[in-house]
PDB file of C-alpha atoms in Angstrom:
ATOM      1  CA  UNK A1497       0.000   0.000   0.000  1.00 52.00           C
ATOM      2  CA  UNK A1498       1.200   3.735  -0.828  1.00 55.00           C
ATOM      3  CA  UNK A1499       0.528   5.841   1.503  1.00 54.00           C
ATOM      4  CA  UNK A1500       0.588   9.572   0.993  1.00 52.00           C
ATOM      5  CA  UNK A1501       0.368  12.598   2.899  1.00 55.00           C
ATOM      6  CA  UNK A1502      -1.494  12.128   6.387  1.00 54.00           C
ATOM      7  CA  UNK A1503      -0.601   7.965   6.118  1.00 60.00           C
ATOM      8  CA  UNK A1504      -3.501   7.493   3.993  1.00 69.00           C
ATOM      9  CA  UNK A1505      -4.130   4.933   0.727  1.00 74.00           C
ATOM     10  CA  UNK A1506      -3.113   6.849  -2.024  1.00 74.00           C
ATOM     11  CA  UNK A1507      -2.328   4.097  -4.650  1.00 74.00           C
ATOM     12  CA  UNK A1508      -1.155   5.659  -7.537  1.00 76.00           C
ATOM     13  CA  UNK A1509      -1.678   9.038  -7.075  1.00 76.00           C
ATOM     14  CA  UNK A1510       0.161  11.303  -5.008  1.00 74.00           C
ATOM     15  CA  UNK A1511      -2.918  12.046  -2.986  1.00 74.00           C
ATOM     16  CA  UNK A1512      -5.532   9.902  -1.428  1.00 77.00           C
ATOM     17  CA  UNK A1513      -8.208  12.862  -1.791  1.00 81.00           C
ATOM     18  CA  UNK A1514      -7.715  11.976  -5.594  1.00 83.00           C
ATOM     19  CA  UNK A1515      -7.281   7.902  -4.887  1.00 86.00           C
ATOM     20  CA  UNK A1516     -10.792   8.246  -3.223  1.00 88.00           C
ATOM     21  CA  UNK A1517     -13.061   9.314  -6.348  1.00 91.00           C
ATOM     22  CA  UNK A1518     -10.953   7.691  -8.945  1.00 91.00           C
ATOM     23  CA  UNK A1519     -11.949   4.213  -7.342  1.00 92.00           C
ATOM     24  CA  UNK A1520     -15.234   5.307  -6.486  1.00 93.00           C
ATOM     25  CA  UNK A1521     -15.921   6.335 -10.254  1.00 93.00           C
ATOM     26  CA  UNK A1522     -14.273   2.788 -10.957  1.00 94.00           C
ATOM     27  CA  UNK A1523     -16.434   1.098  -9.043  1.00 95.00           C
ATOM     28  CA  UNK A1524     -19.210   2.717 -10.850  1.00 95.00           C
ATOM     29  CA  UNK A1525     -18.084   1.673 -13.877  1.00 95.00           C
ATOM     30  CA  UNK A1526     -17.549  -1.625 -12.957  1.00 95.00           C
ATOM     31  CA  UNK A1527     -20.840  -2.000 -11.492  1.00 94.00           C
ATOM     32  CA  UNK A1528     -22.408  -0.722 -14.991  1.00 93.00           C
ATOM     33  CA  UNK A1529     -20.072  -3.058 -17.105  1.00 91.00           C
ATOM     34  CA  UNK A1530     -21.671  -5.778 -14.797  1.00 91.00           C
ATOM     35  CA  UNK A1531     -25.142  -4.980 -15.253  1.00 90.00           C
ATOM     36  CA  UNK A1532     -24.797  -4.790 -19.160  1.00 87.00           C
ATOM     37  CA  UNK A1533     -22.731  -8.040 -19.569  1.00 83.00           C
ATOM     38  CA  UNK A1534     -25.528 -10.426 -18.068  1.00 72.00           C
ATOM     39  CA  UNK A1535     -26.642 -12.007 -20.658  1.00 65.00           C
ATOM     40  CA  UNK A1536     -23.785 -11.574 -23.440  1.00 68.00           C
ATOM     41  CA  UNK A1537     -20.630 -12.349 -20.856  1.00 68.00           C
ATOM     42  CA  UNK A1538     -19.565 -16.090 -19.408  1.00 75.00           C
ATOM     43  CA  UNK A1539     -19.474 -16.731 -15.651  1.00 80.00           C
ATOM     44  CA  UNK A1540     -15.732 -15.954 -15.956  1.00 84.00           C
ATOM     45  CA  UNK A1541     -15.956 -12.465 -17.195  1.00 86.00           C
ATOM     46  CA  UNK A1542     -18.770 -12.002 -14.280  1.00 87.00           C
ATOM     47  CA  UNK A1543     -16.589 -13.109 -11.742  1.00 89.00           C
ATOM     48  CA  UNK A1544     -13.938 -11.118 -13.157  1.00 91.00           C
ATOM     49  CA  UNK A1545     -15.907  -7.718 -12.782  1.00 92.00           C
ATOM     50  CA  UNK A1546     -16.933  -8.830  -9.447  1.00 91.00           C
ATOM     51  CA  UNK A1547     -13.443  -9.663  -7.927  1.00 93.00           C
ATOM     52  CA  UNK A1548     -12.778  -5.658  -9.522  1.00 94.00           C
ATOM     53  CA  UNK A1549     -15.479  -4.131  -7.797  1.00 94.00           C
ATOM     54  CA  UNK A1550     -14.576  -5.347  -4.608  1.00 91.00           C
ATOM     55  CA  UNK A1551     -10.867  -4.172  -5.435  1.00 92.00           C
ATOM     56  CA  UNK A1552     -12.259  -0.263  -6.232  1.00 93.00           C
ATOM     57  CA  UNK A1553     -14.854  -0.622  -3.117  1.00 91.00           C
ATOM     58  CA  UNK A1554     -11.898  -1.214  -0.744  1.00 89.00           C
ATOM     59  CA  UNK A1555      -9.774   1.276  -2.336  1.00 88.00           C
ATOM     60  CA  UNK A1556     -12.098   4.043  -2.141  1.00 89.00           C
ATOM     61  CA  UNK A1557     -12.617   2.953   1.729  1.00 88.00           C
ATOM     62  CA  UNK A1558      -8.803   2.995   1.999  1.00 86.00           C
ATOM     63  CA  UNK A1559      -8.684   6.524   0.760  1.00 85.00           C
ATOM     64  CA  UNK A1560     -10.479   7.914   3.836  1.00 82.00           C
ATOM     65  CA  UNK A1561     -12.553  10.210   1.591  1.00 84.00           C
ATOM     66  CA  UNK A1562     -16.279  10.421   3.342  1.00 87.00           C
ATOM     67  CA  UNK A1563     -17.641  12.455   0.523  1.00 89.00           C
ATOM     68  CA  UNK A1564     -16.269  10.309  -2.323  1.00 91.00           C
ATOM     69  CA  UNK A1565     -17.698   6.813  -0.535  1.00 92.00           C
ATOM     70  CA  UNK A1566     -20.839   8.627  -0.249  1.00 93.00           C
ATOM     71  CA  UNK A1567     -21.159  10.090  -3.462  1.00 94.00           C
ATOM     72  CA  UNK A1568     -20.100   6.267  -4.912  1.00 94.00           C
ATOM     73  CA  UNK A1569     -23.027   4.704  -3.039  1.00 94.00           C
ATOM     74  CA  UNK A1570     -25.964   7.480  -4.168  1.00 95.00           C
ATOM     75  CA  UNK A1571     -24.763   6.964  -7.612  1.00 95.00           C
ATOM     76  CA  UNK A1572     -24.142   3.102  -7.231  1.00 94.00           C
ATOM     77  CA  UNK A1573     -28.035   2.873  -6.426  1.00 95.00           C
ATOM     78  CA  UNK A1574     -29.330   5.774  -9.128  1.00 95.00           C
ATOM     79  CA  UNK A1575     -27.336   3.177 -11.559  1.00 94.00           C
ATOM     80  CA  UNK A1576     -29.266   0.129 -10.471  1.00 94.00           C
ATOM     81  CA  UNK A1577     -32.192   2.141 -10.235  1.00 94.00           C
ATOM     82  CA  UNK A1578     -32.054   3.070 -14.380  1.00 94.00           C
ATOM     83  CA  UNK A1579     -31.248  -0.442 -15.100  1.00 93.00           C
ATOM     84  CA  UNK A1580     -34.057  -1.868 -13.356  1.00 93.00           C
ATOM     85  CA  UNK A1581     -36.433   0.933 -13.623  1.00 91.00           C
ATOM     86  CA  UNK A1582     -38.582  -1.806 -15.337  1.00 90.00           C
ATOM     87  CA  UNK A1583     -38.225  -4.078 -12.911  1.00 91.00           C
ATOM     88  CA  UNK A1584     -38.635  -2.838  -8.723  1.00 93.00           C
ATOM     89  CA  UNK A1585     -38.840  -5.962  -7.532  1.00 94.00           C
ATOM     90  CA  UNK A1586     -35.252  -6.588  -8.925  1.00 92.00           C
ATOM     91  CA  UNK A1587     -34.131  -3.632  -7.874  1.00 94.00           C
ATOM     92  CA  UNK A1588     -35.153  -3.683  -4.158  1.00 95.00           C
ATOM     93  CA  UNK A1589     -34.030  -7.458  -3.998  1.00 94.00           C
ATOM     94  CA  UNK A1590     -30.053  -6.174  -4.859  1.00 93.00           C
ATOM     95  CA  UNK A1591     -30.221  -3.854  -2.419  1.00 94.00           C
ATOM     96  CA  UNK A1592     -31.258  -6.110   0.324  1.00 95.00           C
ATOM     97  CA  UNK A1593     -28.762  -8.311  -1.117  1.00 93.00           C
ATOM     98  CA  UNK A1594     -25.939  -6.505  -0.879  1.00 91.00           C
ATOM     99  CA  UNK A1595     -26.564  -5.080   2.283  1.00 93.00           C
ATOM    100  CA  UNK A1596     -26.548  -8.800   3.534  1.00 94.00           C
ATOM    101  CA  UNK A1597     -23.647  -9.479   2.504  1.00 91.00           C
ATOM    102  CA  UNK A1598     -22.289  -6.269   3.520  1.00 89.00           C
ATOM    103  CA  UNK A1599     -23.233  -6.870   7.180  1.00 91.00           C
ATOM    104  CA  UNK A1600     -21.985 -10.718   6.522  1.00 93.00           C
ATOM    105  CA  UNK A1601     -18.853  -9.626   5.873  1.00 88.00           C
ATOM    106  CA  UNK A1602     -18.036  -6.914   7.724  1.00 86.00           C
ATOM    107  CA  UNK A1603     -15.629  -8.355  10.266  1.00 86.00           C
ATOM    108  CA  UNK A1604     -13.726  -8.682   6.947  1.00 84.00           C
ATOM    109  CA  UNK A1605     -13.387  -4.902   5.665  1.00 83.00           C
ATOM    110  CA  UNK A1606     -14.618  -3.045   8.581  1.00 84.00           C
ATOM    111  CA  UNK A1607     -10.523  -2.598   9.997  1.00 83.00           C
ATOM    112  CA  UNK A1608     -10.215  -0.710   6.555  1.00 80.00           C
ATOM    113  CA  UNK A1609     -12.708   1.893   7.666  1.00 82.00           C
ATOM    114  CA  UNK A1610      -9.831   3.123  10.128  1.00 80.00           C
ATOM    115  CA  UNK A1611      -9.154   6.411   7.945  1.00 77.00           C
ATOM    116  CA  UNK A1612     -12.541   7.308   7.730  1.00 80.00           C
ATOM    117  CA  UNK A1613     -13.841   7.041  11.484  1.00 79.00           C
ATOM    118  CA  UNK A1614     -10.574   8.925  12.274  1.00 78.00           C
ATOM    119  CA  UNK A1615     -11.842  12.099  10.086  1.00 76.00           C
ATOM    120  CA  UNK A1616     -15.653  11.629  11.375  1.00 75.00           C
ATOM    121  CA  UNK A1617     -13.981  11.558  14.837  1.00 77.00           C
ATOM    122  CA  UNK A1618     -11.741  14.868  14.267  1.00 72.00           C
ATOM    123  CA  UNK A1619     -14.951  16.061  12.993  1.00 69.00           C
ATOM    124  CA  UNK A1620     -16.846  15.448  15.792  1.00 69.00           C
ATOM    125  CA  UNK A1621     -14.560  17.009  18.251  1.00 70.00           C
ATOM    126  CA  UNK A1622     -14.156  20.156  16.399  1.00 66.00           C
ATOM    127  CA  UNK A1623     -18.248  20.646  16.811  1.00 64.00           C
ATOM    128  CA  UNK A1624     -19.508  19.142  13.072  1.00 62.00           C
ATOM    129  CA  UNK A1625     -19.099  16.924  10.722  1.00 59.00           C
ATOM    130  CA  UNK A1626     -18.314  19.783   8.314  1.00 60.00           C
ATOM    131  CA  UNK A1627     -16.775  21.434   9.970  1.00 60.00           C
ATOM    132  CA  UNK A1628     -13.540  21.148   7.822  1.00 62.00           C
ATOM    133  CA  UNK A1629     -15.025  22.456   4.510  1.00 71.00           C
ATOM    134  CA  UNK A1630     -17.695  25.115   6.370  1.00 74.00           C
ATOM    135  CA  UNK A1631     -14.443  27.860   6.581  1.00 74.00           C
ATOM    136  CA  UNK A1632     -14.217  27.241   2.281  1.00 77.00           C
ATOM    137  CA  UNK A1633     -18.135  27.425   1.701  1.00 80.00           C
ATOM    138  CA  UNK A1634     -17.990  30.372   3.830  1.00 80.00           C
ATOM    139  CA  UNK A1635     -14.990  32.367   2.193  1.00 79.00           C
ATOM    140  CA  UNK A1636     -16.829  31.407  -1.424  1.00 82.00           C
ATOM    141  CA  UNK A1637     -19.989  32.624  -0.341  1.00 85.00           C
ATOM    142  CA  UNK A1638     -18.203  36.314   1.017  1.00 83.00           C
ATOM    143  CA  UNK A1639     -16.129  36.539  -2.101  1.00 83.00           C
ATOM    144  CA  UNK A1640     -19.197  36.493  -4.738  1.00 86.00           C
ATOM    145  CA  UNK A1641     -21.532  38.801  -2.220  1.00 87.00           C
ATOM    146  CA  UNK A1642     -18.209  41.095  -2.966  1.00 84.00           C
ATOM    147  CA  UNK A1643     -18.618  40.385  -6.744  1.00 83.00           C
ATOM    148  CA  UNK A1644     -22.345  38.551  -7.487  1.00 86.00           C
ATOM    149  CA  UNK A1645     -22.609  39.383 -11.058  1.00 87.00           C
ATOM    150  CA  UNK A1646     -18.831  38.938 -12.441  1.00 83.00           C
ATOM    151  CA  UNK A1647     -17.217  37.097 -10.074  1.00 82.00           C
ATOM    152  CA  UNK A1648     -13.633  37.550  -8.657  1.00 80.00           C
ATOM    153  CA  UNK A1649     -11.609  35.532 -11.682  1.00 77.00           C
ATOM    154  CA  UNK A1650     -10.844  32.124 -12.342  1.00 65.00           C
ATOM    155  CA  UNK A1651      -7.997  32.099 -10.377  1.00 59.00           C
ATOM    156  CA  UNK A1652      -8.441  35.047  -8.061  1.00 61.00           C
ATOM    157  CA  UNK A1653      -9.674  34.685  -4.627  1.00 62.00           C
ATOM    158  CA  UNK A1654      -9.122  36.813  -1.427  1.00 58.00           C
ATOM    159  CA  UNK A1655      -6.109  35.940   0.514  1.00 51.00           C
ATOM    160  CA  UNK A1656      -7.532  36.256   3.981  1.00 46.00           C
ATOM    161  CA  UNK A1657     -10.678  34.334   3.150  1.00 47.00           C
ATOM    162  CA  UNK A1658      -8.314  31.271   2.877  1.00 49.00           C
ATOM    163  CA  UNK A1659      -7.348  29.417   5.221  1.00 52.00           C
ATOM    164  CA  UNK A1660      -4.151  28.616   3.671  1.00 55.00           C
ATOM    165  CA  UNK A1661      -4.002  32.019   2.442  1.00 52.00           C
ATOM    166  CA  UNK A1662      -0.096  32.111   3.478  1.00 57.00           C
ATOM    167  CA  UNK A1663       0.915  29.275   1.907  1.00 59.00           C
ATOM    168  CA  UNK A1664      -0.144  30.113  -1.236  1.00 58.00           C
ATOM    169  CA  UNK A1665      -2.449  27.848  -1.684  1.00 63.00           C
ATOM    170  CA  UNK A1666      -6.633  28.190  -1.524  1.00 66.00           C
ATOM    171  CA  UNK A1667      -9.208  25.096  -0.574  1.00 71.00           C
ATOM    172  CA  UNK A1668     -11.872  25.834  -2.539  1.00 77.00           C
ATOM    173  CA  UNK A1669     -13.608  23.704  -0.802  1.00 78.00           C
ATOM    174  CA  UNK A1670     -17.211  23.388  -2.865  1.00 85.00           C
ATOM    175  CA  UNK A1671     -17.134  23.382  -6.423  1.00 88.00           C
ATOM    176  CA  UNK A1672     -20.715  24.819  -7.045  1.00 91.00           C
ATOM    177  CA  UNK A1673     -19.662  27.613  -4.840  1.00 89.00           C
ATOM    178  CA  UNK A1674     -16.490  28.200  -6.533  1.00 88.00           C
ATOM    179  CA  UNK A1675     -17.848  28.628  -9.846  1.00 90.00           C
ATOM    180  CA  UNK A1676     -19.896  30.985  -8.203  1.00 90.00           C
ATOM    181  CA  UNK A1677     -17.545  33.265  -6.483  1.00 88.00           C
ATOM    182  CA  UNK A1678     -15.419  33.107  -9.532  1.00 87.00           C
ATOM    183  CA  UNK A1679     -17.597  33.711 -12.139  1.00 88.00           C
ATOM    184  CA  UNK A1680     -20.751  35.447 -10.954  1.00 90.00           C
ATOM    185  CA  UNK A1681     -24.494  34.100 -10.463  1.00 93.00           C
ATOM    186  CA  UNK A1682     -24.957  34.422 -14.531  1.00 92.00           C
ATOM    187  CA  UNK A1683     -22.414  31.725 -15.127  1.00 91.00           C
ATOM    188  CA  UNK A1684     -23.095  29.354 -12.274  1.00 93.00           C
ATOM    189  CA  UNK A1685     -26.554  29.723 -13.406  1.00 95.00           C
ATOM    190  CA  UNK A1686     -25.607  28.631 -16.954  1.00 94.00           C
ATOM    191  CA  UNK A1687     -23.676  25.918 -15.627  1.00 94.00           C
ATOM    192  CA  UNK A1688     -26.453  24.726 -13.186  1.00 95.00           C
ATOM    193  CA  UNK A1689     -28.897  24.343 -15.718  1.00 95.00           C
ATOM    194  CA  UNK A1690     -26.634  22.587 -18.090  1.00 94.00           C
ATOM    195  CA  UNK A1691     -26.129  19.787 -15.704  1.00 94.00           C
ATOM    196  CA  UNK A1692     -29.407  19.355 -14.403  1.00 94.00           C
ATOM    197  CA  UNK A1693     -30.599  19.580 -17.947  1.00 94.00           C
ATOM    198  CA  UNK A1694     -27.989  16.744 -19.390  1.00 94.00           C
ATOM    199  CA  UNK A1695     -29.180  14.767 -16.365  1.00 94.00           C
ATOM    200  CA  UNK A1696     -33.136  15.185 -17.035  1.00 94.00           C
ATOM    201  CA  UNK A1697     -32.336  14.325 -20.736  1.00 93.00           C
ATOM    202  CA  UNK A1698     -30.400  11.210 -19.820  1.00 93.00           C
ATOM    203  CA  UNK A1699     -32.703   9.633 -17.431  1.00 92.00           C
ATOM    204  CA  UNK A1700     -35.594  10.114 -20.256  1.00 89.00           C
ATOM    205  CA  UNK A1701     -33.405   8.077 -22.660  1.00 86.00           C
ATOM    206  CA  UNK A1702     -33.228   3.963 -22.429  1.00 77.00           C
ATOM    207  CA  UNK A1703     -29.967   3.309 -24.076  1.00 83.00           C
ATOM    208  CA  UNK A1704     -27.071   1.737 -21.480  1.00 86.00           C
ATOM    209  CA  UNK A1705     -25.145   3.969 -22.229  1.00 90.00           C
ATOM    210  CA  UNK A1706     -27.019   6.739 -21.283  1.00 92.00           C
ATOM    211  CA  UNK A1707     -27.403   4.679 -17.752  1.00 93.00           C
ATOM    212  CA  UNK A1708     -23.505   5.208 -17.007  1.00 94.00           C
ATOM    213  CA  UNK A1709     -23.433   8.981 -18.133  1.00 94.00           C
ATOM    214  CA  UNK A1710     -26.320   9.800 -15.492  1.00 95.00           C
ATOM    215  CA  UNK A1711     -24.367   8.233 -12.903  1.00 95.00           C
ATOM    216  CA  UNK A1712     -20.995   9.404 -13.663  1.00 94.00           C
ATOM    217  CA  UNK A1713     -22.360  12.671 -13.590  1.00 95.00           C
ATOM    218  CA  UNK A1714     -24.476  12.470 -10.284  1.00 95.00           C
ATOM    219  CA  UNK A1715     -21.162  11.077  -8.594  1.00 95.00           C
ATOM    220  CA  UNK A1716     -18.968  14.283  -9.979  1.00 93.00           C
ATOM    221  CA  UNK A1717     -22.137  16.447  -8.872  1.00 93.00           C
ATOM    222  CA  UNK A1718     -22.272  14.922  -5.055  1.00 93.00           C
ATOM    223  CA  UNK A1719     -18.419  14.881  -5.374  1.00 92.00           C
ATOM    224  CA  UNK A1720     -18.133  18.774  -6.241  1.00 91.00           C
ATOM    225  CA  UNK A1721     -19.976  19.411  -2.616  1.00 88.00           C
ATOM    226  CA  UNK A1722     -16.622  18.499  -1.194  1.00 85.00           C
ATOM    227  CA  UNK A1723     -14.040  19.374  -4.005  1.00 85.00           C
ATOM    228  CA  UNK A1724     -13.956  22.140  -5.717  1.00 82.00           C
ATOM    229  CA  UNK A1725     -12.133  20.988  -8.925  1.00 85.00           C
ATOM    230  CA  UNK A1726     -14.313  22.424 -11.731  1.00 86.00           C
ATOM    231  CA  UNK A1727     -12.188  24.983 -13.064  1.00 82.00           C
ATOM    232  CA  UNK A1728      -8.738  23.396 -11.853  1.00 79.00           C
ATOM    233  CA  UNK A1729      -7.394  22.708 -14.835  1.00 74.00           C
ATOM    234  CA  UNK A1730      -4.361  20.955 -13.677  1.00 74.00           C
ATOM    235  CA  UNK A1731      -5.917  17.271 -11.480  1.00 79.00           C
ATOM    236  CA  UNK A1732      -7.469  14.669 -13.130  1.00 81.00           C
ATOM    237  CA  UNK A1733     -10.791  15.036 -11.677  1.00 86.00           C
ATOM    238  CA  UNK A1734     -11.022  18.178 -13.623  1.00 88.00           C
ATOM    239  CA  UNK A1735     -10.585  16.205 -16.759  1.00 88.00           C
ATOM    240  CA  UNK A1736     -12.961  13.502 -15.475  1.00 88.00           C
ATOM    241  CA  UNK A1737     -15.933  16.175 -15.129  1.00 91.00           C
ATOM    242  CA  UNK A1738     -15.111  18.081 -18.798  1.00 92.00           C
ATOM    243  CA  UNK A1739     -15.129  15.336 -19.915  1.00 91.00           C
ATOM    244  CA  UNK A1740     -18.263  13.316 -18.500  1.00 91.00           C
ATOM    245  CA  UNK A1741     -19.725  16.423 -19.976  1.00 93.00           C
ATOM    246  CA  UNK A1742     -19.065  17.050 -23.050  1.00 92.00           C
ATOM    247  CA  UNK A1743     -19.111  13.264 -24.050  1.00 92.00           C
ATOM    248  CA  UNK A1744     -22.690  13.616 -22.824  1.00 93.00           C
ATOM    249  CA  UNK A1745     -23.298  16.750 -24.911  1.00 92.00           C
ATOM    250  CA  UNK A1746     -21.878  14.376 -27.912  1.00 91.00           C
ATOM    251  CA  UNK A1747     -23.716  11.612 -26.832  1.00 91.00           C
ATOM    252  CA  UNK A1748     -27.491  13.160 -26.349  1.00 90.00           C
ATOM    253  CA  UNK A1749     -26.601  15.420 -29.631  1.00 88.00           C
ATOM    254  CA  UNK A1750     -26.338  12.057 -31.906  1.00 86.00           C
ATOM    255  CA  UNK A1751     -28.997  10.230 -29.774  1.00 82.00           C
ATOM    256  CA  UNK A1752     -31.833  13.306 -30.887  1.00 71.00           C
ATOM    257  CA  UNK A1753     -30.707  12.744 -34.116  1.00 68.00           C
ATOM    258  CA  UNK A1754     -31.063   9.240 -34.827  1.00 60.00           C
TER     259      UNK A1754
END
């Protein structure tokens, strides 16, 4: 196990805040692969995408990142959801399923879950359980009440509304709120209703594909709560998001026209 900065599973990144959604967006991905390969894949490949699942699930626990587990589950069950939106019975019967084996099997995986009752803990005993993003939130939310209708810039923020204002560095710390503060209520509006229409459009359509798409997106959506990535060009989640977007935009675009 790599471990990066604070002891925590980092893998093969150089930090476990970016370990944490990469396997949780694996294991959605996974989970979707699994779904789709039912009836065309051999017991083999089934197995196969199992044993990976379980892999990503344990990474994503190793990571210690709360808001990247949780935002893997909602989107884990909006996924089985779409595929069995035909079929409730099926649907409710996984669920029950897995949470079985879940409780089954805990004494097995629940030692991994170190990194994440140690945050909650911290948490906890500083008076919240966000208490550690609620500084960000609030230093986004003062810089666009200081510019609501342009924003402060891309890559200008206010020095002493960071709390790592002297290293040089800024948490943004939500990344709803940062496009926000940075670009002014016309723009977040924009980008609000571009999401939530791609999302609207997606559900309505019955294609797989369209199946993995919604969820990728809900996961970056929940994610972006806790992360504020959107307009960091420079991480890999930022690519992830672009590009869960725009391949939607492609996607829907040749969809209505076929």
């Amino acid at each position: 196990m790599i471990t990066t900065r604070g002891h925590l599973y980092g893998g093969m990144t150089l930090h476990s805040m970016q370990m944490g959604p990469i396997a949780g967006l694996s294991t959605i991905y996974l989970t979707y692969k699994l779904l789709i390969s039912q009836q065309d894949k051999g017991f083999r490949d089934k197995i196969f995408y199992i044993i990976c699942i379980c892999i990503s699930l344990l990474s994503c626990v190793l990571a210690g990142s709360r808001s990247a587990i949780l935002s893997m589950i909602i989107s884990g069950i909006v996924c089985l959801y779409l595929y069995y939106r035909n079929d409730m019975v099926t649907f409710f019967k996984i669920i029950v399923c897995v949470l079985v084996i879940l409780a089954i099997t805990s004494p097995l995986w629940w030692n991994y879950t170190e990194a994440v009752q140690a945050k909650i803990a911290i948490s906890e005993s500083r008076g919240g359980m966000i208490t550690g993003r609620s500084f960000s939130w609030k230093a986004r939310i003062d810089e666009f009440l200081q510019n609501p209708f342009i924003g402060c810039g891309f890559a200008t923020v206010l020095g002493t509304l960071s709390e790592r204002g002297n290293e040089g560095m800024v948490e943004p710390g939500n990344g709803w709120l940062f496009i926000l503060s940075s670009t002014g209520i016309v723009s977040f509006l924009l980008f609000v209703t571009m999401y939530i229409r791609y999302i609207v459009m997606l559900i309505k359509n019955t294609f797989n594909e369209s199946i993995l798409l919604t969820s990728s997106l809900v996961f970056v959506g929940l994610h972006l709560n806790a992360e504020g990535y959107t307009l960091s060009s420079g991480i890999f989640l930022f690519y992830y998001l672009w590009l869960s977007i725009g391949y939607t935009y492609s996607y829907l675009n040749n969809t209505l026209k076929t």
